[in-house]
PDB file of C-alpha atoms in Angstrom:
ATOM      1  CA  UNK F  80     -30.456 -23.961  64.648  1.00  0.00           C
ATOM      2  CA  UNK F  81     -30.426 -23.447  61.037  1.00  0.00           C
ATOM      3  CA  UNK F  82     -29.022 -25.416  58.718  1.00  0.00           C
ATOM      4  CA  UNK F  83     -26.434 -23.683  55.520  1.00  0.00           C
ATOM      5  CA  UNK F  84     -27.437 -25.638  52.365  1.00  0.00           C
ATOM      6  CA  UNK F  85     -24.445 -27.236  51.059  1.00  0.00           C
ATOM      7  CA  UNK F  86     -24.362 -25.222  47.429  1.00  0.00           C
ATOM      8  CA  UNK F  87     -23.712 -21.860  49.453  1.00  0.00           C
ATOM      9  CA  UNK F  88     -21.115 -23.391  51.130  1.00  0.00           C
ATOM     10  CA  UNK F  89     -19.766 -24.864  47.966  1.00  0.00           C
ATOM     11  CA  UNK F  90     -20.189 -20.841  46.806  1.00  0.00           C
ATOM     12  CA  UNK F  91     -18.653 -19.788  49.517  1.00  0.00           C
ATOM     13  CA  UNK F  92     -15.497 -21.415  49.083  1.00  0.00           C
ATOM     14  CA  UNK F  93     -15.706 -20.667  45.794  1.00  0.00           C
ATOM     15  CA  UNK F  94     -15.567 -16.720  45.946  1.00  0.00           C
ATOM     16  CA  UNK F  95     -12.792 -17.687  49.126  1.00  0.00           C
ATOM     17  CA  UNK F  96     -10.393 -19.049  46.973  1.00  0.00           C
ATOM     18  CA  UNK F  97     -10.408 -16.756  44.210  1.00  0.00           C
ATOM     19  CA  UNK F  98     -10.465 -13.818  46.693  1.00  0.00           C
ATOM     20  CA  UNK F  99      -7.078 -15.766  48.066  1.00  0.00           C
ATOM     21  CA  UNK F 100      -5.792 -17.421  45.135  1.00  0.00           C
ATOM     22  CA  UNK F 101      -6.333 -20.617  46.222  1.00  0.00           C
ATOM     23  CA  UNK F 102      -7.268 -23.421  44.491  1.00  0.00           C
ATOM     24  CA  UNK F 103     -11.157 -24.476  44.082  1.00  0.00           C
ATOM     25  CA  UNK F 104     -10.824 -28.154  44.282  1.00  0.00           C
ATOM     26  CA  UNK F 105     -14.217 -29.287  46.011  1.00  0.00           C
ATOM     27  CA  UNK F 106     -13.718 -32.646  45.517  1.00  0.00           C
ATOM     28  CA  UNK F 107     -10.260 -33.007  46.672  1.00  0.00           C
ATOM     29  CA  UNK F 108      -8.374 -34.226  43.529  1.00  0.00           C
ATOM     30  CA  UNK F 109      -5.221 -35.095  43.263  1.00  0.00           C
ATOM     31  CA  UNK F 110      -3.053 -32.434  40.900  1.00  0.00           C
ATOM     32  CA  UNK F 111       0.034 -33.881  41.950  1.00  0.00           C
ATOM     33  CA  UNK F 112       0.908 -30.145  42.692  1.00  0.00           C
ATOM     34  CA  UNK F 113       2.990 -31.041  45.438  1.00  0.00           C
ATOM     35  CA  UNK F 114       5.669 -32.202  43.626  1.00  0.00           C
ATOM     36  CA  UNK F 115       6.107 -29.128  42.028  1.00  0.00           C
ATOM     37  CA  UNK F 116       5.879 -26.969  45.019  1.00  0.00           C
ATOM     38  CA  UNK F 117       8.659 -29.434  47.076  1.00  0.00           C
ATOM     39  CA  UNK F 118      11.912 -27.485  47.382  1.00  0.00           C
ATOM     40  CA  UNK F 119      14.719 -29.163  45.907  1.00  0.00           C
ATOM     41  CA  UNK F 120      16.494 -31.918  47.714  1.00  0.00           C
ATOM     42  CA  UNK F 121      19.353 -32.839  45.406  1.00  0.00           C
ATOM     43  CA  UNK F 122      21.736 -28.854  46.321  1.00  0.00           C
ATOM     44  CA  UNK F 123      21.693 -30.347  50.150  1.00  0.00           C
ATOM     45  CA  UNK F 124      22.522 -33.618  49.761  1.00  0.00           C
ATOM     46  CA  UNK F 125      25.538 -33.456  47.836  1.00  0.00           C
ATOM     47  CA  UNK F 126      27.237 -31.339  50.481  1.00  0.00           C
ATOM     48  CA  UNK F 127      26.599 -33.784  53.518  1.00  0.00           C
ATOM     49  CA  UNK F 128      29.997 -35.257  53.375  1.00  0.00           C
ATOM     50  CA  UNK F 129      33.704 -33.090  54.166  1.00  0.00           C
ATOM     51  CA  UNK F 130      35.347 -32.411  50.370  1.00  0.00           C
ATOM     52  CA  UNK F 131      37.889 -34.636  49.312  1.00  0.00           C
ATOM     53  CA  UNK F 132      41.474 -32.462  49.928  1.00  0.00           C
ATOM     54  CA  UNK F 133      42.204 -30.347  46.749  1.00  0.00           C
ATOM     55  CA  UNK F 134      46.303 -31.581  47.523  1.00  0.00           C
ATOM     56  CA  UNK F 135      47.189 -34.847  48.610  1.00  0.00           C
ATOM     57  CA  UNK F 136      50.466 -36.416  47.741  1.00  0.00           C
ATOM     58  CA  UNK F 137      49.464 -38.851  46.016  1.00  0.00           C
ATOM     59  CA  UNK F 138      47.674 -35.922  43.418  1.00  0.00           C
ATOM     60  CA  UNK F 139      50.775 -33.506  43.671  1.00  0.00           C
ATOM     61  CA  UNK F 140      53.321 -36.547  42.285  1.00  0.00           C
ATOM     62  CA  UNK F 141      50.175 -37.021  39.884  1.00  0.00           C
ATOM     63  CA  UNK F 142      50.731 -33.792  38.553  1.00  0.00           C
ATOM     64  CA  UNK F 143      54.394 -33.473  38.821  1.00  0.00           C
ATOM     65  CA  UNK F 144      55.897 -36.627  38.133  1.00  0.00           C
ATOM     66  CA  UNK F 145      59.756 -35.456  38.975  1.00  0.00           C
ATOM     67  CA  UNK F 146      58.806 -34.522  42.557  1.00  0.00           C
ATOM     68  CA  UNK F 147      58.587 -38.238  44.133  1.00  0.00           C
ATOM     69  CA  UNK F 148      56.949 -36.653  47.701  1.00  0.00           C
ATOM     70  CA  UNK F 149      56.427 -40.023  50.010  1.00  0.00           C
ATOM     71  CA  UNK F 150      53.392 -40.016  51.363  1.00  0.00           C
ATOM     72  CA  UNK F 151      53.834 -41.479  55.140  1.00  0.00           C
ATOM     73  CA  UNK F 152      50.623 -42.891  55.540  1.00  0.00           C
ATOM     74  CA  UNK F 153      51.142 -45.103  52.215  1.00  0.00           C
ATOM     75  CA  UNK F 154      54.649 -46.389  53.656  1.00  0.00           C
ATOM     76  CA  UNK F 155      53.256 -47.007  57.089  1.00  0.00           C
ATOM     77  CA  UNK F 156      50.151 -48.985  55.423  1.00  0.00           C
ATOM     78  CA  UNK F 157      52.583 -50.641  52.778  1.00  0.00           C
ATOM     79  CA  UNK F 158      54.851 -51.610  55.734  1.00  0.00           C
ATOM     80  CA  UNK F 159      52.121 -52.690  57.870  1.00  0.00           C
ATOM     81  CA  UNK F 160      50.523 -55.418  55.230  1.00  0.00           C
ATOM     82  CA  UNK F 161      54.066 -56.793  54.783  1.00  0.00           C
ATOM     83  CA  UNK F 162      54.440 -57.197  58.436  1.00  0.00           C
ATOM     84  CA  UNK F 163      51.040 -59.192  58.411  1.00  0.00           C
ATOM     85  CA  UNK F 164      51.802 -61.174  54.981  1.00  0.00           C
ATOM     86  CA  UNK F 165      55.038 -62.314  57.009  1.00  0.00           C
ATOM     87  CA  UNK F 166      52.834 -63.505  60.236  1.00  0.00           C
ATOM     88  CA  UNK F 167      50.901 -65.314  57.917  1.00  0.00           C
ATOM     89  CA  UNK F 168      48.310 -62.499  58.498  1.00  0.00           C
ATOM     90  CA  UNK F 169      47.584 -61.392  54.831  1.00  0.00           C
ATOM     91  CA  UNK F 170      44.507 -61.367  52.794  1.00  0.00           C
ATOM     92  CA  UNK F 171      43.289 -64.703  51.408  1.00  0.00           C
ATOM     93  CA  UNK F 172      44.309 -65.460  48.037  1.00  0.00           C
ATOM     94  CA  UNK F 173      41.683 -64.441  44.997  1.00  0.00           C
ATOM     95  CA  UNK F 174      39.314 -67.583  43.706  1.00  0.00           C
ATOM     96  CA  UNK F 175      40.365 -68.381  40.302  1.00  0.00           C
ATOM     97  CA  UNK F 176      37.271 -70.266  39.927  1.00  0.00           C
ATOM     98  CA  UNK F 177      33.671 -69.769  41.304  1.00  0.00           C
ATOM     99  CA  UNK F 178      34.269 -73.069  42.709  1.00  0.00           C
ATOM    100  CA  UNK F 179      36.516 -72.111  45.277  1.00  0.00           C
ATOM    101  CA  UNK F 180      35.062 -69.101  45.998  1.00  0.00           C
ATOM    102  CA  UNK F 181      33.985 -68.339  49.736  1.00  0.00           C
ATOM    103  CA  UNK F 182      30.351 -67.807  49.025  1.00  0.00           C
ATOM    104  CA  UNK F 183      30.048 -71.159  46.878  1.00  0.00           C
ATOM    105  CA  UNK F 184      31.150 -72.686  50.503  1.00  0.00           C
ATOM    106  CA  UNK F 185      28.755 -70.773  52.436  1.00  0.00           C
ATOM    107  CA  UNK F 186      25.952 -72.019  50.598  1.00  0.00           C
ATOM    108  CA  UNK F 187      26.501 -75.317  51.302  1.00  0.00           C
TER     109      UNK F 187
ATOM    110  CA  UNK Z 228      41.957 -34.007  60.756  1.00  0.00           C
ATOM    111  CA  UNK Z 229      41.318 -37.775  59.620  1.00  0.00           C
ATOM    112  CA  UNK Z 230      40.377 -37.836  56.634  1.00  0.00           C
ATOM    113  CA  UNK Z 231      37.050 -39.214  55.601  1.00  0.00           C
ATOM    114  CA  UNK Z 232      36.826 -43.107  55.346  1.00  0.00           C
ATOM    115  CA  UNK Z 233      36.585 -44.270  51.835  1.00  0.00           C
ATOM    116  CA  UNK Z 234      35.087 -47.299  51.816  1.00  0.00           C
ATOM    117  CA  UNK Z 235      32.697 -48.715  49.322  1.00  0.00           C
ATOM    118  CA  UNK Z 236      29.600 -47.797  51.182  1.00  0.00           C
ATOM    119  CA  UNK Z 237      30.805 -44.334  51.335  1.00  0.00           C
ATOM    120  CA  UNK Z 238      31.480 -44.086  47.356  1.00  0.00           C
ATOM    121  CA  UNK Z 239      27.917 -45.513  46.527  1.00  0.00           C
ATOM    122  CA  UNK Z 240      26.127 -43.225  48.638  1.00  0.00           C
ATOM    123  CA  UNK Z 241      28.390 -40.064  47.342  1.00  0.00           C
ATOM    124  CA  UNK Z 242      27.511 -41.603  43.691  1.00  0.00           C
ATOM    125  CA  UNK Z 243      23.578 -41.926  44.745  1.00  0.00           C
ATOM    126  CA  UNK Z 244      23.611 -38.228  45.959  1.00  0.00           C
ATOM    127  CA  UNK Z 245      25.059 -36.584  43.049  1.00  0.00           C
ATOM    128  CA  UNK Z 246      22.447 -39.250  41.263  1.00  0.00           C
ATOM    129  CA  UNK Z 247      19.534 -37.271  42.584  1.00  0.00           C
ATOM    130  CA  UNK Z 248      20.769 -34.131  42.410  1.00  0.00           C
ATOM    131  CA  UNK Z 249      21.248 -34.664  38.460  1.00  0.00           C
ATOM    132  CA  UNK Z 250      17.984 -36.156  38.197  1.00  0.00           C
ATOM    133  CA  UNK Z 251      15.679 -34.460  40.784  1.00  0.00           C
ATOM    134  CA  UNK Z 252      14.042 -31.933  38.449  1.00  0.00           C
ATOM    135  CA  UNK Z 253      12.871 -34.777  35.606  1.00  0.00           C
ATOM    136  CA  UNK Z 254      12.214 -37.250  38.068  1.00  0.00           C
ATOM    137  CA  UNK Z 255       9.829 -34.566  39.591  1.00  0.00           C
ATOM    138  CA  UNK Z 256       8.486 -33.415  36.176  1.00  0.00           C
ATOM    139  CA  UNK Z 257       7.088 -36.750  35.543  1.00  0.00           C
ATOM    140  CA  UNK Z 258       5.866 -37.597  39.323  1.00  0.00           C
ATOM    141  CA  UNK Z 259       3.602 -34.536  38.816  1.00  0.00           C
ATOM    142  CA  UNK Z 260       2.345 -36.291  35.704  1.00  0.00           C
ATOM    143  CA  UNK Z 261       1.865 -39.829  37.473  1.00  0.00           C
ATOM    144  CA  UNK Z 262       0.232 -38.740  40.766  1.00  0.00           C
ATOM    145  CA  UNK Z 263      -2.043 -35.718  38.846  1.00  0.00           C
ATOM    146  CA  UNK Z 264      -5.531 -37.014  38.316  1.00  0.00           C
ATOM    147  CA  UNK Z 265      -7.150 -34.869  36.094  1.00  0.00           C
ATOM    148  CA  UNK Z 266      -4.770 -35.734  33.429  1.00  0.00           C
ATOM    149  CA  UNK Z 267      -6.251 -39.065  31.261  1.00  0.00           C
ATOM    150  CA  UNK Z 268      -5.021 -42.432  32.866  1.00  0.00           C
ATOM    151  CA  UNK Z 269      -2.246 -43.408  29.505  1.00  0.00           C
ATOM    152  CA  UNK Z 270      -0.308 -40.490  30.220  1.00  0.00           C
ATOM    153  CA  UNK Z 271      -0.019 -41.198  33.735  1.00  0.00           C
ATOM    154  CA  UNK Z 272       1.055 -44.660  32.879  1.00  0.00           C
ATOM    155  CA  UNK Z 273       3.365 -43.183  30.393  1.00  0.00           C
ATOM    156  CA  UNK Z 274       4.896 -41.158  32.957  1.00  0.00           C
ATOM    157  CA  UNK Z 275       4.653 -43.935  35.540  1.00  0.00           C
ATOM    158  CA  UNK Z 276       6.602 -46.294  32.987  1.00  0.00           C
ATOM    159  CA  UNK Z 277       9.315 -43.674  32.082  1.00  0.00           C
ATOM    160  CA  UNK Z 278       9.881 -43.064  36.299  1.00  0.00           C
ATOM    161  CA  UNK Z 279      10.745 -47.084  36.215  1.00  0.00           C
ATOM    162  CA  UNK Z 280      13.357 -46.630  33.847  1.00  0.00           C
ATOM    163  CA  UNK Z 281      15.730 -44.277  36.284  1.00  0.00           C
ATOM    164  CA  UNK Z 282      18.311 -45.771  37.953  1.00  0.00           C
ATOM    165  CA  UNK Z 283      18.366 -46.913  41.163  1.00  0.00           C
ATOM    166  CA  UNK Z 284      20.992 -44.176  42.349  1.00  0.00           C
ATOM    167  CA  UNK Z 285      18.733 -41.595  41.507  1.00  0.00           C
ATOM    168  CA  UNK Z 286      15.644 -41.538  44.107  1.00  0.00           C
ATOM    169  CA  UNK Z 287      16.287 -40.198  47.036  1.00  0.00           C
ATOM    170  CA  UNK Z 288      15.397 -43.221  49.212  1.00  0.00           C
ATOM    171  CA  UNK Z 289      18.881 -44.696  48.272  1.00  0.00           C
ATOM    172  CA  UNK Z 290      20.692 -41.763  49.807  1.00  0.00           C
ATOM    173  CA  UNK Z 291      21.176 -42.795  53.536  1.00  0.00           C
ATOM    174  CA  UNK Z 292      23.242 -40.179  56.146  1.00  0.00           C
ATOM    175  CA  UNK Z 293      26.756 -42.299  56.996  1.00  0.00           C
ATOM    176  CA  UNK Z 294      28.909 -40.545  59.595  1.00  0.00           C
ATOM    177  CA  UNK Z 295      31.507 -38.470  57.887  1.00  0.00           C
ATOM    178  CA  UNK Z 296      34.423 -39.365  60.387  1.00  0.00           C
ATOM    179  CA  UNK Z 297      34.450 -43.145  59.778  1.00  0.00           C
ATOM    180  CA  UNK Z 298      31.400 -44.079  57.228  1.00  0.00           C
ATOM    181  CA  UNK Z 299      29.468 -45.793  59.741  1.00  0.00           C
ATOM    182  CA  UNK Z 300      25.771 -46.260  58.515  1.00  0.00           C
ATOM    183  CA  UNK Z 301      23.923 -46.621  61.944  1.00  0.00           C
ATOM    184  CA  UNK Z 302      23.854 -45.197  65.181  1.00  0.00           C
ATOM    185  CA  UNK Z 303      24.385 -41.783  63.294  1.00  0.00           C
ATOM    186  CA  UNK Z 304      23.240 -37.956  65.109  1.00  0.00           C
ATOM    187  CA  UNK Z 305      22.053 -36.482  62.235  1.00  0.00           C
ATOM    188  CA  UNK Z 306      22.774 -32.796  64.079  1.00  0.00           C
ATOM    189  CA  UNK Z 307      26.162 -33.448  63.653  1.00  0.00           C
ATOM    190  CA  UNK Z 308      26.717 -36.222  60.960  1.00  0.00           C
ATOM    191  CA  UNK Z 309      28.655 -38.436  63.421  1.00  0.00           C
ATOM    192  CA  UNK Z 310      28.640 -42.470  64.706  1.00  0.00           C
ATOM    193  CA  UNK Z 311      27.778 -42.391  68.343  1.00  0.00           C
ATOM    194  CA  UNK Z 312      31.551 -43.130  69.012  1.00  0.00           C
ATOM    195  CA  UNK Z 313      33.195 -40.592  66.692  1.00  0.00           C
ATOM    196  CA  UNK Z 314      30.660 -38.359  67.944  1.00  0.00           C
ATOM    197  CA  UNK Z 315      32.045 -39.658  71.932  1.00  0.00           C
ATOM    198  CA  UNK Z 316      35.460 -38.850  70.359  1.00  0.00           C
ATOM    199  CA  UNK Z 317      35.403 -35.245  68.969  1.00  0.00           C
ATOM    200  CA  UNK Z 318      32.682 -34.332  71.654  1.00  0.00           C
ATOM    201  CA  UNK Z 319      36.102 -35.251  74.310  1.00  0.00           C
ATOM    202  CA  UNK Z 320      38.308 -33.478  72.378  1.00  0.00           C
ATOM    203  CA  UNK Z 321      36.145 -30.513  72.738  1.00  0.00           C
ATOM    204  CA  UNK Z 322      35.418 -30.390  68.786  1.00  0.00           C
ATOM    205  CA  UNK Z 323      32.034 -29.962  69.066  1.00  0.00           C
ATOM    206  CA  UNK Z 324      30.615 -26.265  70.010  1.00  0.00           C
ATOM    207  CA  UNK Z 325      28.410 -26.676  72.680  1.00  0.00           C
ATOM    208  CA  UNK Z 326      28.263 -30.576  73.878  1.00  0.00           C
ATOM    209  CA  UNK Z 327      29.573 -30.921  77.048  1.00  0.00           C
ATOM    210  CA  UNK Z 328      29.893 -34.317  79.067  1.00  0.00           C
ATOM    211  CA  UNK Z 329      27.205 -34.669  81.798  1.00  0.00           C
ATOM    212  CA  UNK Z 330      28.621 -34.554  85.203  1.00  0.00           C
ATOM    213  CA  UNK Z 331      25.963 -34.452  88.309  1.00  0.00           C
TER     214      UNK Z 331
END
């Protein structure tokens, strides 16, 4: 068996890659080329999530104040937290201090 | 059709996605720089040192795929964008082309 020196490999590749318009990069450095050739990410990502509705009540009275359209949602939430607040159910008041607030318990 | 759920979660990742999509292309310019070796070692730096200074909504580790039913942020199928149960839910309701429930 005979052995190839390693220059006419070296040559070799050489002529290869500018017969193929490759790049000659014998000793494997880093261009950073890859970050270039990467398609773009960003044009994807943006669209994973549904479009917020171009009309929703609250936007149309927005936009025309004089309509007053009730949303039924709203007035089903609205009545819902009132129901709650009257059961004693309601969200806990706001900490007027950091003294009282919950995480200056927890860390106790 | 519910709508989507809003919650904070939700907002920051929508804010983190449009994030890298403004800044992919500069962010990219100057990773090239940083990670090319034949260029001298203070421009790299340079380049490295300007890359610290982008936000933190703009790499596009931060972005993370939340079901776009309900906002949940695990037990997501990414072939459909949906929480395992919203994904249960829909899937009943015959919403989604092609997923049957097993039966054997």
């Amino acid at each position: 068996m005979t052995t190839i020196p390693r220059s006419y490999v070296r040559a070799l590749t050489r002529i290869r890659c500018s017969i193929f318009q490759t790049t000659f990069n014998p000793s494997s450095q880093r261009t950073g080329a890859k970050y270039l050739r990467a398609p773009l990410r960003g044009p994807a990502m943006v669209q994973y999530y549904p479009k917020p509705e171009a009309f929703s009540v609250t936007k149309l009275n927005k936009i025309y104040p004089g309509w007053n359209l009730v949303d039924i949602d709203e007035v089903v939430r609205l009545n819902d937290v009132e129901s709650k607040k009257k059961r004693g159910k309601g969200a806990p008041k706001k900490a007027k201090t950091p003294a009282e607030s919950r995480r200056a318990r927890k860390k106790r | 059709m519910p709508k989507l759920a809003k919650n904070i979660r939700v907002l920051r990742d929508i804010k983190a996605r449009q994030g890298v999509q403004d800044n992919e292309i500069v962010r990219r310019a100057y990773l090239y720089v940083a990670r090319n070796q034949s260029l001298p070692p203070q421009v790299r730096y340079q380049a490295q040192l300007q890359l610290n200074t982008f936000g933190r909504y703009t790499r596009p580790t931060t972005v993370k795929n939340r079901c776009t039913e309900s906002g949940r942020g695990r037990g997501i199928m990414s072939e459909f964008g949906l929480c395992r149960f919203q994904f249960r839910l829909k899937a009943l309701k015959g919403e989604l082309v092609g997923v049957r429930k097993a039966s054997w």
